[in-house]
Tab-separated table of C-alpha atoms in Angstrom:
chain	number	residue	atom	x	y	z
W	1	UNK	CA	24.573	-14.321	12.850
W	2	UNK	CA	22.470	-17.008	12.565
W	3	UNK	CA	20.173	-17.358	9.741
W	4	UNK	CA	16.528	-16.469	9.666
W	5	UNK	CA	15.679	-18.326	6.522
W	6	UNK	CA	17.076	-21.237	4.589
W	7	UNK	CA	16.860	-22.078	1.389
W	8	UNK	CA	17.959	-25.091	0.241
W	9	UNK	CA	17.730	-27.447	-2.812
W	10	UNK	CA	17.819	-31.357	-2.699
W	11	UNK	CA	17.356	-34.446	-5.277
W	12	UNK	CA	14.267	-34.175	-3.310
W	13	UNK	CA	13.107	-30.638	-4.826
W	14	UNK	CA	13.461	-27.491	-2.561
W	15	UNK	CA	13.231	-26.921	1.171
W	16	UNK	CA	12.514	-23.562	2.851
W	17	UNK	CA	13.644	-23.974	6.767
W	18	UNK	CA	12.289	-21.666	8.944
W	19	UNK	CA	14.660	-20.646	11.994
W	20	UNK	CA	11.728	-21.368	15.445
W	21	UNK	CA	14.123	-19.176	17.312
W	22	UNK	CA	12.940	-16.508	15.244
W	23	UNK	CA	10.178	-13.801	15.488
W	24	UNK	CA	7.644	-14.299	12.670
W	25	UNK	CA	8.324	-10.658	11.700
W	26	UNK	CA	12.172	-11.353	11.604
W	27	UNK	CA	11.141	-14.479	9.190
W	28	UNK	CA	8.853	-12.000	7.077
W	29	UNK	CA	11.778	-9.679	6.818
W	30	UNK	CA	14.575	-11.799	5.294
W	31	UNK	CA	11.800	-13.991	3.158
W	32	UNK	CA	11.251	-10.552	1.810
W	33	UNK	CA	15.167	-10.134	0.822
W	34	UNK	CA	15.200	-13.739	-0.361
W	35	UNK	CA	12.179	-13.309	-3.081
W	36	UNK	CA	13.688	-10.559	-4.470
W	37	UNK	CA	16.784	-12.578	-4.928
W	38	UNK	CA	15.096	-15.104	-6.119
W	39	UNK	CA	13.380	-12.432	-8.838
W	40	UNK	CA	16.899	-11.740	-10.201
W	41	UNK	CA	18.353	-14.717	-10.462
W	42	UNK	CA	15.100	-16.542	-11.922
W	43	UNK	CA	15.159	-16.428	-15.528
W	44	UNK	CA	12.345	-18.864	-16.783
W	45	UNK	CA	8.490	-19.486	-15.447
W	46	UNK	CA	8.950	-23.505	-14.347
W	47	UNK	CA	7.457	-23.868	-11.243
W	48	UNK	CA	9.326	-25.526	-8.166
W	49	UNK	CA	7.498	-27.850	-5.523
W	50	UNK	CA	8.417	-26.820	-2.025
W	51	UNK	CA	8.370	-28.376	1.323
W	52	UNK	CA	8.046	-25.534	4.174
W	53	UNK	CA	10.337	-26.952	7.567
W	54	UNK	CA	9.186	-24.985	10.655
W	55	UNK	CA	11.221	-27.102	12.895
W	56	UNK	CA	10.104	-26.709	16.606
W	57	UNK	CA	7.118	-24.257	15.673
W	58	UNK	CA	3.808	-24.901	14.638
W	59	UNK	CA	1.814	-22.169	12.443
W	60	UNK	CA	-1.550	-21.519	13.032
W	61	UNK	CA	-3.875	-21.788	9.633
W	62	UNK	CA	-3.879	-18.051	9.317
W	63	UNK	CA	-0.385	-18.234	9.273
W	64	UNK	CA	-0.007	-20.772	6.856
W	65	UNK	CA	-2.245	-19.438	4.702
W	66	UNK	CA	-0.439	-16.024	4.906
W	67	UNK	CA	2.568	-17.593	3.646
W	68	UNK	CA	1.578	-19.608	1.302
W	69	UNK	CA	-0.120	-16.640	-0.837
W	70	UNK	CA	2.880	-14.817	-0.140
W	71	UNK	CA	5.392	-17.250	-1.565
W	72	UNK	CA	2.951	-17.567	-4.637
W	73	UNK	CA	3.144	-14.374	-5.288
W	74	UNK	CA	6.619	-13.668	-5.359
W	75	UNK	CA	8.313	-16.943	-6.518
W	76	UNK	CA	7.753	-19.979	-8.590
W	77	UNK	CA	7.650	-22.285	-6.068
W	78	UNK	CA	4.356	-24.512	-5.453
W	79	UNK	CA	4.234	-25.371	-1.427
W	80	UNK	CA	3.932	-29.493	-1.228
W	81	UNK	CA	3.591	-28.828	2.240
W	82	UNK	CA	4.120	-28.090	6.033
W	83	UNK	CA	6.793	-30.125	7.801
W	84	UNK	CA	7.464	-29.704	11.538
W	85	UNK	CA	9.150	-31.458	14.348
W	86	UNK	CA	6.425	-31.561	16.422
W	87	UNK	CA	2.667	-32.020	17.251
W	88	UNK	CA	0.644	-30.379	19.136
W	89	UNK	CA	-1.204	-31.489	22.291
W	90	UNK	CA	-4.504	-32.767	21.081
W	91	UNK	CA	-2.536	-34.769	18.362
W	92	UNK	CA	-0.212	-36.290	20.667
W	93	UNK	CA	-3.143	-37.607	23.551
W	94	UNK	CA	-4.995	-39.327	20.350
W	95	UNK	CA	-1.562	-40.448	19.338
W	96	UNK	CA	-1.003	-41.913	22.982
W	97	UNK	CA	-4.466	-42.924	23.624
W	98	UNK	CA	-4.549	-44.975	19.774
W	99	UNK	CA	-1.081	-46.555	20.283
W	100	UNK	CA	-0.441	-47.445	24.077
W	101	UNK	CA	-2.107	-50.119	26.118
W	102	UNK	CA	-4.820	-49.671	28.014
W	103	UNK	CA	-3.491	-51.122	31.919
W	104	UNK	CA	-5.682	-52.043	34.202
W	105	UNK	CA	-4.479	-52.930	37.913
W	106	UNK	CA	-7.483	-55.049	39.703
W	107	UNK	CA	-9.193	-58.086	39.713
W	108	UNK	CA	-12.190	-58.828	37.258
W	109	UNK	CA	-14.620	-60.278	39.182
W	110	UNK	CA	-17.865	-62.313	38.181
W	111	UNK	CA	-20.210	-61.029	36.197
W	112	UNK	CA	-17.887	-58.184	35.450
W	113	UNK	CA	-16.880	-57.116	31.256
W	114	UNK	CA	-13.672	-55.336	31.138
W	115	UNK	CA	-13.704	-53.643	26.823
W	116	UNK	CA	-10.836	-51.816	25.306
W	117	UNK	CA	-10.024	-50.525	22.294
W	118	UNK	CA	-6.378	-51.222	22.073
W	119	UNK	CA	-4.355	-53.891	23.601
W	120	UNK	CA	-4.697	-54.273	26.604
W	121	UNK	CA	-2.472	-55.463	30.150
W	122	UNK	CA	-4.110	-56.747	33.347
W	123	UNK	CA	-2.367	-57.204	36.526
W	124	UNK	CA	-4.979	-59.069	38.527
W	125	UNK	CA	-6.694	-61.831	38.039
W	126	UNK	CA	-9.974	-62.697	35.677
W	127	UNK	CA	-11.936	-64.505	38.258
W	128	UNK	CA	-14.733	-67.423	36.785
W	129	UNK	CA	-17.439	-65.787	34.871
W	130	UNK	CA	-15.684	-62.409	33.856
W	131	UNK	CA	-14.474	-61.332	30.531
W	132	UNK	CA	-11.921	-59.420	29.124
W	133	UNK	CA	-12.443	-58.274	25.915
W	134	UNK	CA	-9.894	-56.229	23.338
W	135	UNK	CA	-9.783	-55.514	19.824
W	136	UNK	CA	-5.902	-56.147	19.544
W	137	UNK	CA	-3.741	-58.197	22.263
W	138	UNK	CA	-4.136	-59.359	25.917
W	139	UNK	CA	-1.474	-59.708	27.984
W	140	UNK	CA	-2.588	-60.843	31.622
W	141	UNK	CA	-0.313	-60.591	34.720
W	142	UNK	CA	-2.630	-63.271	36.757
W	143	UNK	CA	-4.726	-66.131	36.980
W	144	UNK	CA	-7.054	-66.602	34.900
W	145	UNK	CA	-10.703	-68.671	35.049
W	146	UNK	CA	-12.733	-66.466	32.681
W	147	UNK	CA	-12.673	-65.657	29.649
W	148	UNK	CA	-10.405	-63.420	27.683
W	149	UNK	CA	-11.197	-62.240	24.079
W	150	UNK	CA	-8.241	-60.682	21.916
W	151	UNK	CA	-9.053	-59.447	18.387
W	152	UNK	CA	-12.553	-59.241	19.043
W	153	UNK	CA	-13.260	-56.743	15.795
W	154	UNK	CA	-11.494	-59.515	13.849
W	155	UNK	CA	-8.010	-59.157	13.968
W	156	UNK	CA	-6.527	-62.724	13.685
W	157	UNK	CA	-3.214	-61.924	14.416
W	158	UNK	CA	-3.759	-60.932	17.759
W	159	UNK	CA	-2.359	-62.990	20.932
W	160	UNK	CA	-2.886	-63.344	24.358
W	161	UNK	CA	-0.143	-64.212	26.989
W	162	UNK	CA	-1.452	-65.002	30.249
W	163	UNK	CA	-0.912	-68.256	32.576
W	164	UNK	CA	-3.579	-70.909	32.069
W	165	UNK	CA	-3.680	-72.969	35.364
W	166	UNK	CA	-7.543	-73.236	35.466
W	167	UNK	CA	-10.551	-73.854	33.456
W	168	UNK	CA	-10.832	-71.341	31.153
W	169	UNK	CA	-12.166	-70.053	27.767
W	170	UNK	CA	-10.054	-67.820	25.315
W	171	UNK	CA	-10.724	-66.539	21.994
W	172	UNK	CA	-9.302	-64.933	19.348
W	173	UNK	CA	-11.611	-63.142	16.593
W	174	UNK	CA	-14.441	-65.651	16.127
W	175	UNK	CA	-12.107	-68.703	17.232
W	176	UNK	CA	-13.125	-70.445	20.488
W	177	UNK	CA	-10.801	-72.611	23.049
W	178	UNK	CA	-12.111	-74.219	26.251
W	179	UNK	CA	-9.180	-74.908	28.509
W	180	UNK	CA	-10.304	-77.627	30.830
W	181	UNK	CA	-8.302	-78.557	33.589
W	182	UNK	CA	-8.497	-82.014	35.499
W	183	UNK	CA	-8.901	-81.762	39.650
W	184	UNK	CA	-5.405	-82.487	40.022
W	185	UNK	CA	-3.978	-80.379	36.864
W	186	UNK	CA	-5.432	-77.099	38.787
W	187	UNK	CA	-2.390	-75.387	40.957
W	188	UNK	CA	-3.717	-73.988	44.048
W	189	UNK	CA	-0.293	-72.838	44.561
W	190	UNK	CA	0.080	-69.222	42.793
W	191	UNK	CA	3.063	-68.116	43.930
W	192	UNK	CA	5.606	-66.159	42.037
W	193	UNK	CA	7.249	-69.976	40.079
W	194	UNK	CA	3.904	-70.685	39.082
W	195	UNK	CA	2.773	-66.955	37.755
W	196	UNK	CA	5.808	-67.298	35.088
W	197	UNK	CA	4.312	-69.865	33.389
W	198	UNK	CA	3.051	-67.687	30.622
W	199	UNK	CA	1.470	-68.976	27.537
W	200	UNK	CA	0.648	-67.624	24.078
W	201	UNK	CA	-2.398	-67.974	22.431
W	202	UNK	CA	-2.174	-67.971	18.665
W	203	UNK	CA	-4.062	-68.689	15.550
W	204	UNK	CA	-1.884	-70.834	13.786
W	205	UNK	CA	-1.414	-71.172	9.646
W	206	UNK	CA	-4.567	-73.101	9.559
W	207	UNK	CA	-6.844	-70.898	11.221
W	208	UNK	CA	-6.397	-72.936	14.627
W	209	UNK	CA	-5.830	-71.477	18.168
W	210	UNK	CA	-2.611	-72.565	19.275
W	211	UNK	CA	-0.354	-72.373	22.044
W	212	UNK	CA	2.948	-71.749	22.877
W	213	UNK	CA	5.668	-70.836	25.177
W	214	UNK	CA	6.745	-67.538	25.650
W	215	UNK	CA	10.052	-67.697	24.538
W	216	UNK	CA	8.949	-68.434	20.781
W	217	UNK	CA	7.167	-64.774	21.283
W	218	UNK	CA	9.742	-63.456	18.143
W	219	UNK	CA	8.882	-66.628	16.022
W	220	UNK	CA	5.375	-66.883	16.154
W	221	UNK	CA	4.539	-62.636	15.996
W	222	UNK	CA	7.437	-61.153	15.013
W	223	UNK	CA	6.110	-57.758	14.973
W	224	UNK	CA	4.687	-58.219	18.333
W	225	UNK	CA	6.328	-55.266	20.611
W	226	UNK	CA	8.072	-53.798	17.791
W	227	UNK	CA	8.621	-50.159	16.995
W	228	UNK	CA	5.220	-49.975	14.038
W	229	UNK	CA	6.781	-46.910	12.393
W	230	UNK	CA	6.052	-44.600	15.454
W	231	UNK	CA	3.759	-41.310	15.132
W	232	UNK	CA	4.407	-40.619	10.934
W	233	UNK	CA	3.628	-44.256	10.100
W	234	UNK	CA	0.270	-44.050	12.579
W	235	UNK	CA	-0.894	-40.238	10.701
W	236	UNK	CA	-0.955	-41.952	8.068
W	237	UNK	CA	-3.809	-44.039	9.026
W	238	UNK	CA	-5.881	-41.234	9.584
């Protein structure tokens, strides 16, 4: 019969793993059993930190705070905290909304301010006199003859990868590049060749936008498109 409760010790101090396949009741029943082992075998007054695993279940604050008064009263142990395997639905949409591109799928016309948040992908094309604007990265699937703005609250290690065939104007934080493009550098040709000539846009070691071919992506941002610690690593930040 599988176990209700599990107590177990670590190098890492004590872990109490709740069975989710369990009823609460049927949890409350065998913690029961297990304090009053715990009263016979305990023989001094130091108190124990405890971490509280509820694996795929998440307990409500009256719950939590149920437990927690329980265990205090009946053991040594001090609860560290709640751990769980999961996150619950409101957590998860910030988490997606904070952590995945914003994608857009249309043309930016003149006149027209595209704004996001996050990074940001655009499959279409920036016509002259719009602007795309985005606090981290830009990646544009397109042509491009307006301007695009990556890092716009000031983060200077943000890029944008788009093809520059046309006059232009990029930026990254408060760093300004005019691409101007002679009569015969313009391609009026934009088929599929021509769209995969993709260029990063980069503020170099000196503070300088640079750019670069796609291929030295890894070199030049290494962490660009890299696992950033996932969901733990981003609650932290809040």
């Amino acid at each position: 019969m599988e176990k209700k409760v599990t107590l177990k010790g670590t190098n890492e101090g004590y872990f109490l793993i709740l069975n989710d396949q369990a009823s609460l009741d049927e949890i409350n029943e065998e913690l029961d059993r297990l304090f009053e082992q715990i009263k016979k075998d305990n023989k001094h007054e130091q108190n124990f930190d405890l971490v509280i695993d509820t694996k795929h279940r998440i307990l409500d604050e009256a719950t939590k705070e149920t437990l927690t008064q329980k265990i205090s009263e009946h053991t040594n142990f001090v609860i560290k905290y709640f751990s769980e395997e999961v996150i619950d639905k409101e957590l998860a949409d910030k988490w997606h909304n904070d952590t995945s591109p914003k994608m857009i799928v249309r043309n930016i016309r003149n006149g027209q301010l595209v704004q996001s948040e996050r990074d940001l992908i655009l499959f279409g094309d920036v016509r002259p006199g719009a602007v795309i604007r985005s606090t981290g990265n830009v990646v544009v699937i397109g042509n491009v003859q307006g301007t695009i703005h990556a890092g716009s609250k000031g983060d200077e290690d943000a890029i944008i990868v788009a093809p520059f065939l046309f006059n232009a104007q990029v930026r990254i934080g408060e760093h300004v590049e005019v691409i101007e493009k002679n009569a015969d550098e313009e391609v009026e040709d934009t088929s599929d060749e021509n769209l995969k000539r993709h260029q990063i846009v980069y503020l170099n070691d000196l503070h300088m936008i640079e750019f670069g071919e796609v291929e030295h992506l890894a070199r030049i941002r290494p962490d660009f498109a890299k696992d950033l610690g996932g969901f733990e690593e981003w609650q932290k930040q809040l």
